XYZ file of C-alpha atoms in Angstrom:
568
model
C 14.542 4.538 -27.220
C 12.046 2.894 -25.005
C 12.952 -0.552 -23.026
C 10.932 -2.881 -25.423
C 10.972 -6.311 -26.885
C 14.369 -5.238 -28.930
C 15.717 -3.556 -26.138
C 15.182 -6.428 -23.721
C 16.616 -9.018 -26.634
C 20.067 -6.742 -26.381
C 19.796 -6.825 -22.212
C 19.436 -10.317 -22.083
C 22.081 -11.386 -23.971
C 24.447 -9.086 -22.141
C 22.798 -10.625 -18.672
C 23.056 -13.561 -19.817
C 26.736 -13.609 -21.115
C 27.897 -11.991 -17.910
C 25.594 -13.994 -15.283
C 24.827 -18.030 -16.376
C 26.579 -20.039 -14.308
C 27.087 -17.829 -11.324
C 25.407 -18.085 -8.239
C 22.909 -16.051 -6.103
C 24.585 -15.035 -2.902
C 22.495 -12.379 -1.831
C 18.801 -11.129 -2.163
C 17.446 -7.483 -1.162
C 14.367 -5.381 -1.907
C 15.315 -2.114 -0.635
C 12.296 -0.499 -2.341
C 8.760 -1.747 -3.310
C 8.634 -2.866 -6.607
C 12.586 -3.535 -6.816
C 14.953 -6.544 -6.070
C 18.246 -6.449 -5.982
C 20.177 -10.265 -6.812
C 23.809 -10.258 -5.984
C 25.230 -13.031 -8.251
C 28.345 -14.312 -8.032
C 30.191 -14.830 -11.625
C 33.767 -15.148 -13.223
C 35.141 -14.158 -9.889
C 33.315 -11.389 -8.893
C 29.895 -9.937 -7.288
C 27.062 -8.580 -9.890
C 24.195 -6.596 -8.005
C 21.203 -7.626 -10.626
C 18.389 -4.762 -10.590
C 14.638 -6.443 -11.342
C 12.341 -3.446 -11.234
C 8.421 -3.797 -11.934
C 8.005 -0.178 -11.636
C 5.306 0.972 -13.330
C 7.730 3.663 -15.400
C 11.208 2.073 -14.796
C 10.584 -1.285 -14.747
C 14.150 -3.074 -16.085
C 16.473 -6.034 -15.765
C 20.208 -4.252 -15.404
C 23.214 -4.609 -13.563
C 23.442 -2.283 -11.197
C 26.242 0.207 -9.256
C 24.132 2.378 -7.609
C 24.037 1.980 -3.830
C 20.719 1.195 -2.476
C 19.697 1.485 1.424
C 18.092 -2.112 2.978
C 14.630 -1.553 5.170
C 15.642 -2.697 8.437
C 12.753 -5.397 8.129
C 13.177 -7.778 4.933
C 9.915 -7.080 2.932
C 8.048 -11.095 2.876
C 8.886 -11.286 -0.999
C 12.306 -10.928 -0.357
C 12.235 -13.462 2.373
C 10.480 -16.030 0.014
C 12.969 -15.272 -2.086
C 15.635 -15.871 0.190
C 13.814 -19.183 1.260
C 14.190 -20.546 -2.541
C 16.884 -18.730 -4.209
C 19.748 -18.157 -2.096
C 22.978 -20.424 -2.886
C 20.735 -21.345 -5.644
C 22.981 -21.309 -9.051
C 21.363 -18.971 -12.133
C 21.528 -21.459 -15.332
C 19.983 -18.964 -17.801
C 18.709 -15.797 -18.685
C 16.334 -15.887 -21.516
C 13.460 -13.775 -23.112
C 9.874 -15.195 -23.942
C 9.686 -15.066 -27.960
C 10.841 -10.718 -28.407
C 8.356 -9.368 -26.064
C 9.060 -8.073 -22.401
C 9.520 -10.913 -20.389
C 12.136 -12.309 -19.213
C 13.307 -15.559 -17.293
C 15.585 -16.197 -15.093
C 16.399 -19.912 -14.466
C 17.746 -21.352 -11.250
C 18.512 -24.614 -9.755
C 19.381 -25.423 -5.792
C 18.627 -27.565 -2.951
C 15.544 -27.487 -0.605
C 15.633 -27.541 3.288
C 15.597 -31.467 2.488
C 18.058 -31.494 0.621
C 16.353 -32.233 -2.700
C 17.152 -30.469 -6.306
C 14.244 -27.652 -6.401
C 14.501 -25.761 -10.040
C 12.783 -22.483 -10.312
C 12.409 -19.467 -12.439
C 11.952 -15.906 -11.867
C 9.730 -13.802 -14.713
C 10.132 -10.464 -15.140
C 7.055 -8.865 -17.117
C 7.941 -5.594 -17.547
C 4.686 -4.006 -19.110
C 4.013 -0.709 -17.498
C 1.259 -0.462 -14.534
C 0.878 -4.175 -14.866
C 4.593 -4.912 -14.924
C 5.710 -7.664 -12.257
C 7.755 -10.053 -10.636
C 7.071 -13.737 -10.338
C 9.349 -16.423 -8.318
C 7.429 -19.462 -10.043
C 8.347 -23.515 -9.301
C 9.511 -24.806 -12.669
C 8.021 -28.607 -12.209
C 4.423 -27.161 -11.573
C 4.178 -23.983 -12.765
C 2.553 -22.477 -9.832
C 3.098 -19.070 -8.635
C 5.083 -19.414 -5.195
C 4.896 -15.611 -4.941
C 5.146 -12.260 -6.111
C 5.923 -9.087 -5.956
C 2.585 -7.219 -6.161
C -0.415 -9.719 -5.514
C -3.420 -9.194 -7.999
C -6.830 -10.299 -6.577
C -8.869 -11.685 -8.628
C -11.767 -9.187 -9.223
C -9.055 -6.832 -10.477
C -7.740 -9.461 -13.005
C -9.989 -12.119 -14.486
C -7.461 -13.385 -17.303
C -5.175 -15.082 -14.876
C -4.500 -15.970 -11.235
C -2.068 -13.269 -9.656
C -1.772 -14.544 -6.175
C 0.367 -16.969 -4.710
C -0.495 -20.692 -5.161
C -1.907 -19.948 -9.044
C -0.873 -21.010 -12.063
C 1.353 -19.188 -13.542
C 0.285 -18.240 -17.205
C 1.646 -15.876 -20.152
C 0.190 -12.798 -20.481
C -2.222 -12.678 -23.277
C -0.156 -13.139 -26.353
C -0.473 -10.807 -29.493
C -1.196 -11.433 -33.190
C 2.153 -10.460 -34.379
C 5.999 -11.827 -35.873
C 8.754 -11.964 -33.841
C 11.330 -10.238 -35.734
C 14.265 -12.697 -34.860
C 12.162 -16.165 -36.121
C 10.738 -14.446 -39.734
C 10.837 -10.705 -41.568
C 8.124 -12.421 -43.723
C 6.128 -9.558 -45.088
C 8.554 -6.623 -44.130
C 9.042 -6.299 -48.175
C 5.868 -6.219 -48.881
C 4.943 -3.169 -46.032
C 7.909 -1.537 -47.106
C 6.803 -1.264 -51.172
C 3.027 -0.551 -49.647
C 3.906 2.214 -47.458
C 6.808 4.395 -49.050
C 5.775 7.241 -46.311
C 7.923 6.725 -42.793
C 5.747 7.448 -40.300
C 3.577 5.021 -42.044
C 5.584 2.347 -42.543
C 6.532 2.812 -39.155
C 2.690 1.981 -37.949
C 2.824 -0.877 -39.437
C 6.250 -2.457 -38.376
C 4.853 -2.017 -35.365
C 1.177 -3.593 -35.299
C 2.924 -6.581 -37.266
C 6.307 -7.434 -35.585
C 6.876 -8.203 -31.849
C 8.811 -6.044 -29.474
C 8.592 -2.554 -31.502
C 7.734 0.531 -29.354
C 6.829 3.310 -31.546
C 10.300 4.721 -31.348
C 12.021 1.560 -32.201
C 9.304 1.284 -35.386
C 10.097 4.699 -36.541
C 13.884 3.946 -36.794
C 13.835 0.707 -39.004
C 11.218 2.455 -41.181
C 14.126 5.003 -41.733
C 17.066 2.492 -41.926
C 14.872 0.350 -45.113
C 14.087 3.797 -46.689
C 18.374 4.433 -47.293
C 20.196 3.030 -50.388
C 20.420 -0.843 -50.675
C 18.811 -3.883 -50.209
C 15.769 -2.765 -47.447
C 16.151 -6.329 -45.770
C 19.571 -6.868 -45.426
C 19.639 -3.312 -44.419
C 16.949 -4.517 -41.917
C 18.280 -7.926 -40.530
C 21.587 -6.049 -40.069
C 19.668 -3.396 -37.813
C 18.298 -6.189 -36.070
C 21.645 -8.075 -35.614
C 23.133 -4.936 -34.000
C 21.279 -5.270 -30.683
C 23.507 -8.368 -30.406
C 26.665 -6.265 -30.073
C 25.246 -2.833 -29.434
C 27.446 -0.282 -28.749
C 25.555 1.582 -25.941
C 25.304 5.480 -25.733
C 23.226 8.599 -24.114
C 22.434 10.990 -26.536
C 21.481 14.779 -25.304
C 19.070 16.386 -27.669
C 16.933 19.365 -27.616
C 13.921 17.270 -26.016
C 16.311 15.818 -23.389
C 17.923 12.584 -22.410
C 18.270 9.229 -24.661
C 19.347 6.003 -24.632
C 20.329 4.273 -27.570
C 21.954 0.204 -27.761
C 23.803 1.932 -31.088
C 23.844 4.618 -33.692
C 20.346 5.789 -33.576
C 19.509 8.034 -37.051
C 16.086 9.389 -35.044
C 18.221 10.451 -32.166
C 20.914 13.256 -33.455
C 22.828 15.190 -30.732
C 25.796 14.679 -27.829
C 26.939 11.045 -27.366
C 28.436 9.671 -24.458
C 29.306 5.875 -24.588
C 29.531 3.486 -22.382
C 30.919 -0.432 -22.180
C 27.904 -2.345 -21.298
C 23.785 -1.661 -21.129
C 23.642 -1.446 -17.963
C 26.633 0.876 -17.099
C 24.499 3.392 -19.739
C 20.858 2.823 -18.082
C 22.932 3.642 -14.141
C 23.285 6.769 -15.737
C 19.913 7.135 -17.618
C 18.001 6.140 -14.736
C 20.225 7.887 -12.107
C 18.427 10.804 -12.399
C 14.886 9.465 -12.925
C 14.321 6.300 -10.955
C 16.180 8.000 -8.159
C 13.972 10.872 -7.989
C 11.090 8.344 -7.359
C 12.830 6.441 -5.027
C 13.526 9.630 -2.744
C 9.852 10.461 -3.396
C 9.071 6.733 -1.620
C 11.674 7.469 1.123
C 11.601 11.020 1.773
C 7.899 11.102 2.652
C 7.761 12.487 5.773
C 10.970 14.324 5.314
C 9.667 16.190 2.412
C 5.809 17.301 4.602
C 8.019 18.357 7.311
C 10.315 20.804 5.255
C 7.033 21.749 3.183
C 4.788 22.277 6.646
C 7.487 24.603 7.938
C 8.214 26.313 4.825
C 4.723 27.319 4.566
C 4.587 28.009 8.278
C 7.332 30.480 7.952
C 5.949 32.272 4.714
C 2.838 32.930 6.286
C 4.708 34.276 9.706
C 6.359 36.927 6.729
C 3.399 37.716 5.290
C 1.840 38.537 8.504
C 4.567 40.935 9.182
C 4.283 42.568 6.529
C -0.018 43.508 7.106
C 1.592 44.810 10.982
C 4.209 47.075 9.335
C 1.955 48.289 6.878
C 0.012 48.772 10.375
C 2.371 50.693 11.816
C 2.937 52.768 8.578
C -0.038 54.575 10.270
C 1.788 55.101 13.689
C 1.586 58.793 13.010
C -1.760 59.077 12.543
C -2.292 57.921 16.053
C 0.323 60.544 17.076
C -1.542 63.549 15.307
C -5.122 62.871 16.885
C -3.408 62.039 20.350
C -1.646 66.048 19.822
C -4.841 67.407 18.557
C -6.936 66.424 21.126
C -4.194 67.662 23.875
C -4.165 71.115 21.871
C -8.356 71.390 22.143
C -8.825 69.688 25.401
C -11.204 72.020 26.181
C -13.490 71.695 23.336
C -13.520 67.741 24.405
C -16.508 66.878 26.504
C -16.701 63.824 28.589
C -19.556 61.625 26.907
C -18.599 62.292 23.444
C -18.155 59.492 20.563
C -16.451 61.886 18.076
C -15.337 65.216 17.556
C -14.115 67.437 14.534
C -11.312 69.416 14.916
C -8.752 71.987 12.813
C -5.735 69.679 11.725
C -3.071 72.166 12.085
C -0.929 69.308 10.152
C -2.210 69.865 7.268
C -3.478 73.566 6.348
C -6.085 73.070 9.445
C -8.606 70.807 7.066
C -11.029 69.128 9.770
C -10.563 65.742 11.258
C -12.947 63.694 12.725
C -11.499 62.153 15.421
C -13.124 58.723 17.313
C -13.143 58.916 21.055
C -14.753 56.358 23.897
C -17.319 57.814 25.924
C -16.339 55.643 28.356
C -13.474 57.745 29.300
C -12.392 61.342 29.719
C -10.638 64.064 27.463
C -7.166 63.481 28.601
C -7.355 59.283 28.521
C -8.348 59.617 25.169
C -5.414 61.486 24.063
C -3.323 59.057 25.976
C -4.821 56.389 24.386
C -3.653 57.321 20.742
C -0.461 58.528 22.001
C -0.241 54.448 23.654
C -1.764 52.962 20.130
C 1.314 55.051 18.812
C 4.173 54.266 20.873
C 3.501 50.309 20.803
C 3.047 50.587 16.968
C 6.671 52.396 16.501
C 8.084 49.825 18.974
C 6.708 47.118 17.102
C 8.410 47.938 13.867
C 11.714 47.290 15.418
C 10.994 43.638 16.900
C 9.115 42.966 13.577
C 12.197 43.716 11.378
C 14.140 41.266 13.505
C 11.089 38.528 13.302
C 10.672 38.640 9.766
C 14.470 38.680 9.024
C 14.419 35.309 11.253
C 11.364 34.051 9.273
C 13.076 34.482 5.867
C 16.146 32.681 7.055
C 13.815 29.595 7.732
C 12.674 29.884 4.197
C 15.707 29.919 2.867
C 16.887 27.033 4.413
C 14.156 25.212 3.505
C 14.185 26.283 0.039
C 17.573 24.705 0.331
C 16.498 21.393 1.786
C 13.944 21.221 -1.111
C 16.601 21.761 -3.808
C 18.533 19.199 -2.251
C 16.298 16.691 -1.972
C 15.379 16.861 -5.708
C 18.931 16.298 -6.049
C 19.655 13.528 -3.333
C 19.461 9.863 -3.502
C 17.860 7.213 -1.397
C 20.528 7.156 1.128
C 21.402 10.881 1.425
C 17.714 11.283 2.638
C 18.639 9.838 5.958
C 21.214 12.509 6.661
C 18.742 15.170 5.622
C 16.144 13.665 8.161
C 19.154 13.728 10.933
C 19.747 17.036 10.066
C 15.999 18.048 10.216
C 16.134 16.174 13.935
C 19.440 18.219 14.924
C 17.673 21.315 14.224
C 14.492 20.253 16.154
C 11.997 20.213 13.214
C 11.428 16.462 13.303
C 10.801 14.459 16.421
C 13.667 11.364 16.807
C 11.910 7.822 16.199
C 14.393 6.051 18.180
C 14.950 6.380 21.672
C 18.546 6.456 21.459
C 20.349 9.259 20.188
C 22.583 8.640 17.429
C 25.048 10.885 16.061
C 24.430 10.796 12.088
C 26.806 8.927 10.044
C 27.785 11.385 7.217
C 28.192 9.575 3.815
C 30.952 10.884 1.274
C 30.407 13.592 -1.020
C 29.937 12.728 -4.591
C 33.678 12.246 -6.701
C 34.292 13.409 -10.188
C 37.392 13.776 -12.312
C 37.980 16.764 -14.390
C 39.367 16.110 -18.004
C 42.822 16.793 -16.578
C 42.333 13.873 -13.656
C 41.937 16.668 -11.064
C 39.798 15.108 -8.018
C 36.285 17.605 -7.733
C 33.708 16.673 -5.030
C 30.353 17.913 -4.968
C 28.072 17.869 -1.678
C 24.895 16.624 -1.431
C 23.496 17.897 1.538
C 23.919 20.275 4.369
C 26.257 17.522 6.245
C 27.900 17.024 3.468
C 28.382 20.445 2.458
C 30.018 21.162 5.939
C 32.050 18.275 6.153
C 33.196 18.987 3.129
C 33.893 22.478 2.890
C 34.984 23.074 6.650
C 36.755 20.327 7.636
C 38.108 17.352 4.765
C 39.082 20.302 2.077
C 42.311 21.952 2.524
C 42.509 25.753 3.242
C 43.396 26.323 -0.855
C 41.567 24.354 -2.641
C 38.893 26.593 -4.602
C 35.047 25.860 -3.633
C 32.194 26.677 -5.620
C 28.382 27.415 -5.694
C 26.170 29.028 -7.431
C 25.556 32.796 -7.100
C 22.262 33.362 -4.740
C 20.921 30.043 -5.842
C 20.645 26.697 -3.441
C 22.807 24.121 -4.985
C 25.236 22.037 -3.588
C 28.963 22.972 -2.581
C 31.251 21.720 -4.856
C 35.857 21.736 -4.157
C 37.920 21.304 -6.505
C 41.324 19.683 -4.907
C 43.776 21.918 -6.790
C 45.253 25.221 -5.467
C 45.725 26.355 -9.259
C 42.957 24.629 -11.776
C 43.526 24.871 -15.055
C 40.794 27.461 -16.795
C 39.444 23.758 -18.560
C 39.231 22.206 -14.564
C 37.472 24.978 -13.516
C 34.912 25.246 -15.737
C 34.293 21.730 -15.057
C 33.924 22.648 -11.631
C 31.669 25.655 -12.067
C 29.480 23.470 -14.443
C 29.278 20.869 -11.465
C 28.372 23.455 -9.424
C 25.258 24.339 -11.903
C 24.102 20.829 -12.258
C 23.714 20.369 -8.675
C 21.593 23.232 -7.823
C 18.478 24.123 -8.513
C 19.382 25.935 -11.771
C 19.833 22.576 -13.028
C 17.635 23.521 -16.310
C 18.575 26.867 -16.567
C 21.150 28.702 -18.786
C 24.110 30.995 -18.189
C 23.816 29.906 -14.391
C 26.221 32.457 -11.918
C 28.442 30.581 -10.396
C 31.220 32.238 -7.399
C 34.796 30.476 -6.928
C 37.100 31.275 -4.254
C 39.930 29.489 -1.958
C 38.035 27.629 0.904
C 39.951 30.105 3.142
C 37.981 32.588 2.725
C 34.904 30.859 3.743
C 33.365 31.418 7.087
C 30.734 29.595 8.971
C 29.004 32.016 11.927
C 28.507 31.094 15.111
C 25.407 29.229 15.848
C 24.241 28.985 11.967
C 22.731 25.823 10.367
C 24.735 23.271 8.934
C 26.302 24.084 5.663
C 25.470 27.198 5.953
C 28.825 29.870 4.947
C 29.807 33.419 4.519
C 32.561 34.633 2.139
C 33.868 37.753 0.229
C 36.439 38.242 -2.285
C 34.699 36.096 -5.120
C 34.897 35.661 -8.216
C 31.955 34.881 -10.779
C 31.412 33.222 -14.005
C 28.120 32.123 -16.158
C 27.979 28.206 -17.467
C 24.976 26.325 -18.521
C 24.991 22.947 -17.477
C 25.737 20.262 -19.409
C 24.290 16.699 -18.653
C 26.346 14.652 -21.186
C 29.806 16.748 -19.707
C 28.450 15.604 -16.049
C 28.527 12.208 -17.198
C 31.974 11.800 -18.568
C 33.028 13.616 -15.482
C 31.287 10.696 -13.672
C 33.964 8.142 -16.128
C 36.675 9.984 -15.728
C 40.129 8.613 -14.364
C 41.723 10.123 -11.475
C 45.188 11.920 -11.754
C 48.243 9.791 -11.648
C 51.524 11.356 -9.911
């Protein structure tokens, strides 16, 4: 379903179950249009995602491990400035639409009680992020300033008022179902009905419209069939559903949404893994910038050094061309006059037909012989230093085929080992004086069904860290079959046929194969791996595979993600 009015009424009663009372230790904005709040609650540390991105904007608690800017963006040092020690008293939502506020209370540098509030509007392009002082109502900042010829409804610049959006002519759902019987006796049809739940109640994305409109059309009384629907985003019971189309998220049973379900505990533990894919793509789009022109500048650079070779060795197809006039005009040197621009003569070659042969008359008989038999020789030596160029030149491509595939697979903070990389191997100037070594994160950990410990690489460091140093000699790697993907171990000398499945569907996910079916995928005991001299990083050689065919499974990757290690 989409993140609308309902799905923000479920949200903030989990946030708010989980977070009133605690208190904000920490504030971050590792990306644009994100803030991170680390409150403090029952004992233990809550990172709070607020996102006003214009596709993903949310309120969750979130796991996923975000990268700080060395320099604190200014929002997040107003934020700091007013919110920091500050204690969270509520979370609430304005009426059933897609706002919510977060209410605070702390002391100034004086020493005085200072309440404010935080409002998320989450409303696509326009969404937001507004820290707001509660007594006045003026805007003290926020995260994307407005000016004023771009938005004359209200002020959207520090030091405003701070004003509701532009409210609607509809019902929140939660205060009256007034007229619901009445639409549902006027408009039997679904996708009708649907319509108008949605232009007369509050909160309703289309999707969200469309399933109420089916739960009132089953057996029963239509509004206690309703107001229990409605109840259930109270206590959902969250899950990701794979269908056909793709990816959903659901707060509960979803009769729109039939397919795979993985559950989850909370909302937010489900939207980590809904959004890990998608939010994280755009983050590494924001980070990876100049990582991703570099790769693409030398990609290209290296394609067009391969096509290249390939007009010279069609060139030098013709070497013997050059060979035949040089010959013929050694044969009939005497028929060659100084002076001449061209002569015919019989091409014993081929049944002596006449060729017209071009000459300089710039130069005698016998230099003009020599000179094909020259235009020949360096031709037929070419051919050999081409072969060795071009072989070079695809290498490059492959690699940075590679790179690509792994940065649509990386996250924010695996983009800084890809950069170091990139610097190691002298495609990307250092931006820092000093020479670091590059810290190399830890590869990814899942748990096959059995408990079995599988780690998958995400990156070329990784991948080499991984597979030639931290795995031991007979555990059984994985990758896919002439595809770039990431290398995945499996810490087991003897999987079970179920663990290694697991593993070669891993190895699938990650890779650039990700959407394709019966994906190749080679196992073999990280023995027989080897890494030549002088290659790039991550970069092995290996015989004695074995190969089987899996189509990758987003749901299975998932529970692999939940699963519980092994316990001796």
């Amino acid at each position: 379903m989409s993140f609308d009015g309902l799905f923000t009424h479920a949200m903030v009663h989990e946030l708010n179950e989980t977070l009133a009372g605690g208190r904000i230790m920490k504030i971050h904005q590792p990306y644009p249009n994100e803030v991170f709040l680390v409150i403090r609650a029952n004992r233990q540390n809550y990172p709070v995602l607020l996102s006003s991105h214009p596709s993903f904007a949310r309120a969750q608690i979130s796991h996923i491990k975000y990268a700080n800017p060395q320099t604190a963006p200014n929002f997040a040092m107003m934020l700091r400035k007013h919110l920091e020690g500050a204690q969270l008293l509520a979370v609430e939502q304005i009426e059933n639409d897609r706002i919510i506020k977060f209410s605070t209370t702390g002391r100034n540098e004086l020493g005085d009680e200072e309440k404010t509030s935080l409002y998320l509007e989450m409303m696509g392009r326009h969404s937001n992020l507004f820290l707001v002082d509660e007594a006045t109502q003026k805007i003290i900042d926020l995260i994307k300033h407005v000016p004023a010829d771009q938005n004359r409804v209200r002020s959207l610049i520090p030091g405003g008022q701070y004003i509701m959006p532009p409210k609607q002519d509809v019902i929140n759902p939660y205060s009256s179902t007034a007229g619901l019987a009445n639409l549902i006796l006027d408009n039997p049809d679904v996708e009708v009905l649907g319509k108008e739940i949605q232009h007369t109640f509050q909160g309703f994305a289309r999707d969200s419209a469309l399933e109420l409109a089916n739960v009132v059309q089953q057996t029963g009384d239509a509004l206690a069939n309703a107001q229990t629907w409605l109840n259930n985003f109270t206590n959902p019971k969250p899950q990701l559903i794979s269908t056909e189309k793709g990816i959903n998220f659901a707060p509960f049973d979803w009769l729109t949404l039939p397919g795979n379900k993985v559950e989850y505990p909370t909302l937010s533990d489900m939207l980590d893994n809904y959004f890990a894919e998608k939010s994280e793509r755009d983050r590494v789009q924001q980070q990876a910038g100049l990582v991703i022109r570099a790769v693409k500048n030398e990609y290209k650079k290296n394609q067009t050094k391969i096509k290249k070779f390939h007009q010279e060795l069609a060139a030098a197809d013709g070497a013997d061309e050059f060979k035949i006039r040089g010959e013929l005009l050694t044969t009939y040197m005497h028929e060659v006059e100084r002076g001449m621009t061209e002569i015919e003569l019989p091409n014993y070659y081929d049944d002596n037909k006449p060729l017209k042969i071009q000459l300089s008359n710039q130069i005698g008989p016998s230099q003009n012989a020599q000179k094909y038999f020259t235009r020949y020789n360096k031709l037929k030596t070419s051919v050999k230093y081409i072969d060795e160029q071009m072989a070079l030149a695809q290498a490059e491509v492959d690699y940075f085929e590679n790179v690509l595939a792994q940065i649509e697979l990386a996250s924010p903070k695996d983009i800084e080992e890809i950069r170091q990389e990139l610097i190691l191997g002298g495609y990307m100037r250092v931006q820092t004086k000093k020479k670091q070594k590059p810290q190399v994160s830890a590869p990814e950990k899942f748990y096959a069904t059995d408990g079995t410990l599988i780690e998958v690489g995400k990156n070329n460091l990784q991948n080499e860290r991984l597979s030639m140093k931290s795995a031991s000699k007979n555990d059984i790697w994985l990758h896919t079959k002439d595809i770039p993907g990431s290398h995945v171990v499996i810490h087991s000398t003897q999987p079970t046929p179920e663990t290694l499945l697991e593993g070669a569907m891993l190895a699938a996910y990650f890779s650039k194969a990700r959407d394709s079916s019966n994906v190749p995928v080679d196992y073999l005991p990280i023995r027989r791996l080897r890494k030549p001299n002088g290659s790039k990083p991550g970069f092995v050689i290996f015989e004695g595979q074995q190969t089987m065919s899996v189509t990758p499974d987003f749901a299975l990757v998932q529970q692999l993600r939940m699963n519980k290690p092994k316990t001796e």
